Short mmCIF file of C-alpha atoms in Angstrom, two decimals:
data_model
loop_
_atom_site.label_atom_id
_atom_site.label_comp_id
_atom_site.label_asym_id
_atom_site.label_seq_id
_atom_site.Cartn_x
_atom_site.Cartn_y
_atom_site.Cartn_z
CA UNK A 15 6.44 38.66 81.22
CA UNK A 16 8.91 37.71 83.84
CA UNK A 17 12.34 39.91 83.68
CA UNK A 18 15.45 39.22 85.55
CA UNK A 19 18.20 41.80 85.96
CA UNK A 20 21.23 41.42 87.67
CA UNK A 21 24.51 43.58 89.43
CA UNK A 22 26.99 43.72 91.82
CA UNK A 23 29.45 41.43 89.37
CA UNK A 24 33.00 43.77 88.84
CA UNK A 25 36.59 42.95 89.61
CA UNK A 26 38.29 41.26 92.41
CA UNK A 27 41.37 40.12 94.36
CA UNK A 28 41.46 36.60 94.87
CA UNK A 29 39.95 36.28 98.96
CA UNK A 30 37.99 39.75 98.43
CA UNK A 31 34.18 39.38 98.57
CA UNK A 32 31.24 40.66 96.18
CA UNK A 33 27.85 40.39 96.21
CA UNK A 34 25.79 40.03 93.58
CA UNK A 35 21.63 40.70 93.40
CA UNK A 36 18.77 39.93 90.83
CA UNK A 37 15.96 42.36 90.70
CA UNK A 38 12.54 40.48 89.09
CA UNK A 39 9.91 41.79 87.76
CA UNK A 40 6.56 40.90 86.03
CA UNK A 41 5.43 37.90 88.40
CA UNK A 42 4.84 37.21 91.64
CA UNK A 43 7.64 36.98 93.87
CA UNK A 44 7.06 34.46 96.35
CA UNK A 45 5.92 31.55 93.53
CA UNK A 46 9.39 30.81 92.72
CA UNK A 47 11.67 29.33 94.00
CA UNK A 48 15.49 30.75 92.40
CA UNK A 49 19.06 30.26 91.66
CA UNK A 50 22.08 31.02 91.17
CA UNK A 51 24.35 29.14 88.35
CA UNK A 52 27.85 30.49 86.33
CA UNK A 53 29.06 29.55 83.15
CA UNK A 54 32.94 30.04 82.69
CA UNK A 55 34.87 30.60 79.39
CA UNK A 56 34.27 27.36 77.03
CA UNK A 57 32.08 25.27 79.89
CA UNK A 58 28.42 24.00 80.65
CA UNK A 59 26.46 26.60 83.18
CA UNK A 60 26.89 25.00 85.58
CA UNK A 61 24.25 25.05 89.39
CA UNK A 62 26.26 27.40 92.54
CA UNK A 63 23.11 27.93 94.31
CA UNK A 64 19.07 27.94 95.45
CA UNK A 65 16.59 28.45 97.53
CA UNK A 66 13.03 28.81 98.59
CA UNK A 67 9.56 30.29 99.05
CA UNK A 68 10.82 31.07 102.73
CA UNK A 69 14.50 31.94 102.50
CA UNK A 70 15.02 28.29 105.04
CA UNK A 71 15.75 26.23 102.70
CA UNK A 72 18.75 26.54 100.20
CA UNK A 73 21.67 24.41 98.35
CA UNK A 74 24.83 24.33 97.54
CA UNK A 75 26.92 23.04 95.38
CA UNK A 76 30.45 21.60 97.11
CA UNK A 77 33.00 24.11 96.24
CA UNK A 78 31.36 27.33 97.80
CA UNK A 79 30.12 25.67 101.12
CA UNK A 80 31.03 27.89 103.62
CA UNK A 81 32.04 30.94 101.27
CA UNK A 82 28.68 31.75 99.06
CA UNK A 83 25.53 31.88 101.37
CA UNK A 84 22.29 32.50 98.91
CA UNK A 85 18.95 34.81 100.42
CA UNK A 86 16.22 36.41 99.61
CA UNK A 87 13.65 39.69 100.49
CA UNK A 88 10.68 39.01 99.72
CA UNK A 89 9.06 42.31 100.03
CA UNK A 90 12.34 43.63 97.70
CA UNK A 91 11.07 41.08 95.60
CA UNK A 92 15.46 40.68 94.99
CA UNK A 93 17.60 38.03 95.54
CA UNK A 94 21.10 37.81 96.73
CA UNK A 95 24.43 36.02 96.32
CA UNK A 96 26.74 37.20 98.54
CA UNK A 97 30.75 35.86 97.96
CA UNK A 98 33.19 35.81 100.21
CA UNK A 99 36.42 34.14 100.15
CA UNK A 100 36.57 34.62 96.15
CA UNK A 101 39.35 32.67 94.35
CA UNK A 102 40.03 33.03 91.45
CA UNK A 103 38.44 29.45 90.03
CA UNK A 104 35.43 31.43 90.36
CA UNK A 105 35.34 33.85 87.61
CA UNK A 106 32.63 32.94 85.12
CA UNK A 107 29.42 35.85 83.97
CA UNK A 108 26.48 34.61 87.02
CA UNK A 109 23.11 33.56 85.89
CA UNK A 110 20.00 34.36 88.46
CA UNK A 111 16.97 31.67 87.47
CA UNK A 112 13.89 31.65 88.18
CA UNK A 113 11.07 28.99 88.52
CA UNK A 114 8.03 27.37 89.62
CA UNK A 115 8.85 25.01 92.71
CA UNK A 116 7.57 21.95 91.89
CA UNK A 117 9.62 19.35 92.42
CA UNK A 118 12.92 22.02 93.48
CA UNK A 119 13.43 19.46 96.45
CA UNK A 120 15.25 17.29 93.92
CA UNK A 121 15.75 18.40 91.49
CA UNK A 122 16.81 21.92 91.76
CA UNK A 123 20.09 21.96 90.38
CA UNK A 124 18.97 21.45 86.28
CA UNK A 125 19.47 24.16 84.89
CA UNK A 126 16.43 22.73 82.38
CA UNK A 127 13.96 23.09 84.98
CA UNK A 128 14.38 26.97 85.47
CA UNK A 129 12.28 28.93 83.42
CA UNK A 130 13.33 32.51 82.89
CA UNK A 131 16.76 33.34 83.82
CA UNK A 132 19.21 36.57 84.36
CA UNK A 133 21.39 38.95 80.97
CA UNK A 134 23.84 37.55 83.28
CA UNK A 135 27.05 39.53 85.27
CA UNK A 136 30.51 39.24 85.35
CA UNK A 137 32.53 38.20 88.00
CA UNK A 138 36.69 38.48 87.34
CA UNK A 139 39.08 37.04 90.89
CA UNK A 140 42.87 38.07 90.00
CA UNK A 141 44.41 35.73 91.53
#
């Protein structure tokens, strides 16, 4: 059974940085593509970033481009989300997710395509 565990969330002032980690166990990490999503109170869960098996192809939602960086360390079975220049509107629960790669390059942003999810980690950005 595949398990994902996020860590690294917290409270930070606007302009600050956080690094989220997502440790994956129970599966072969290199067979999964990884995504990060976020959900603010009263809103739907939205796509943030995604990365393919090799780490060479990444995708971002427009609002985080230039500020967030997704990466993965296949030797450590871990995916990361480096978040810089944080804004109050980045406040949300952040979830990492894993999926098989079929169709990834066309539907990487679709929540329903990800089969495995972590429990989420809270990120709060104060103004």
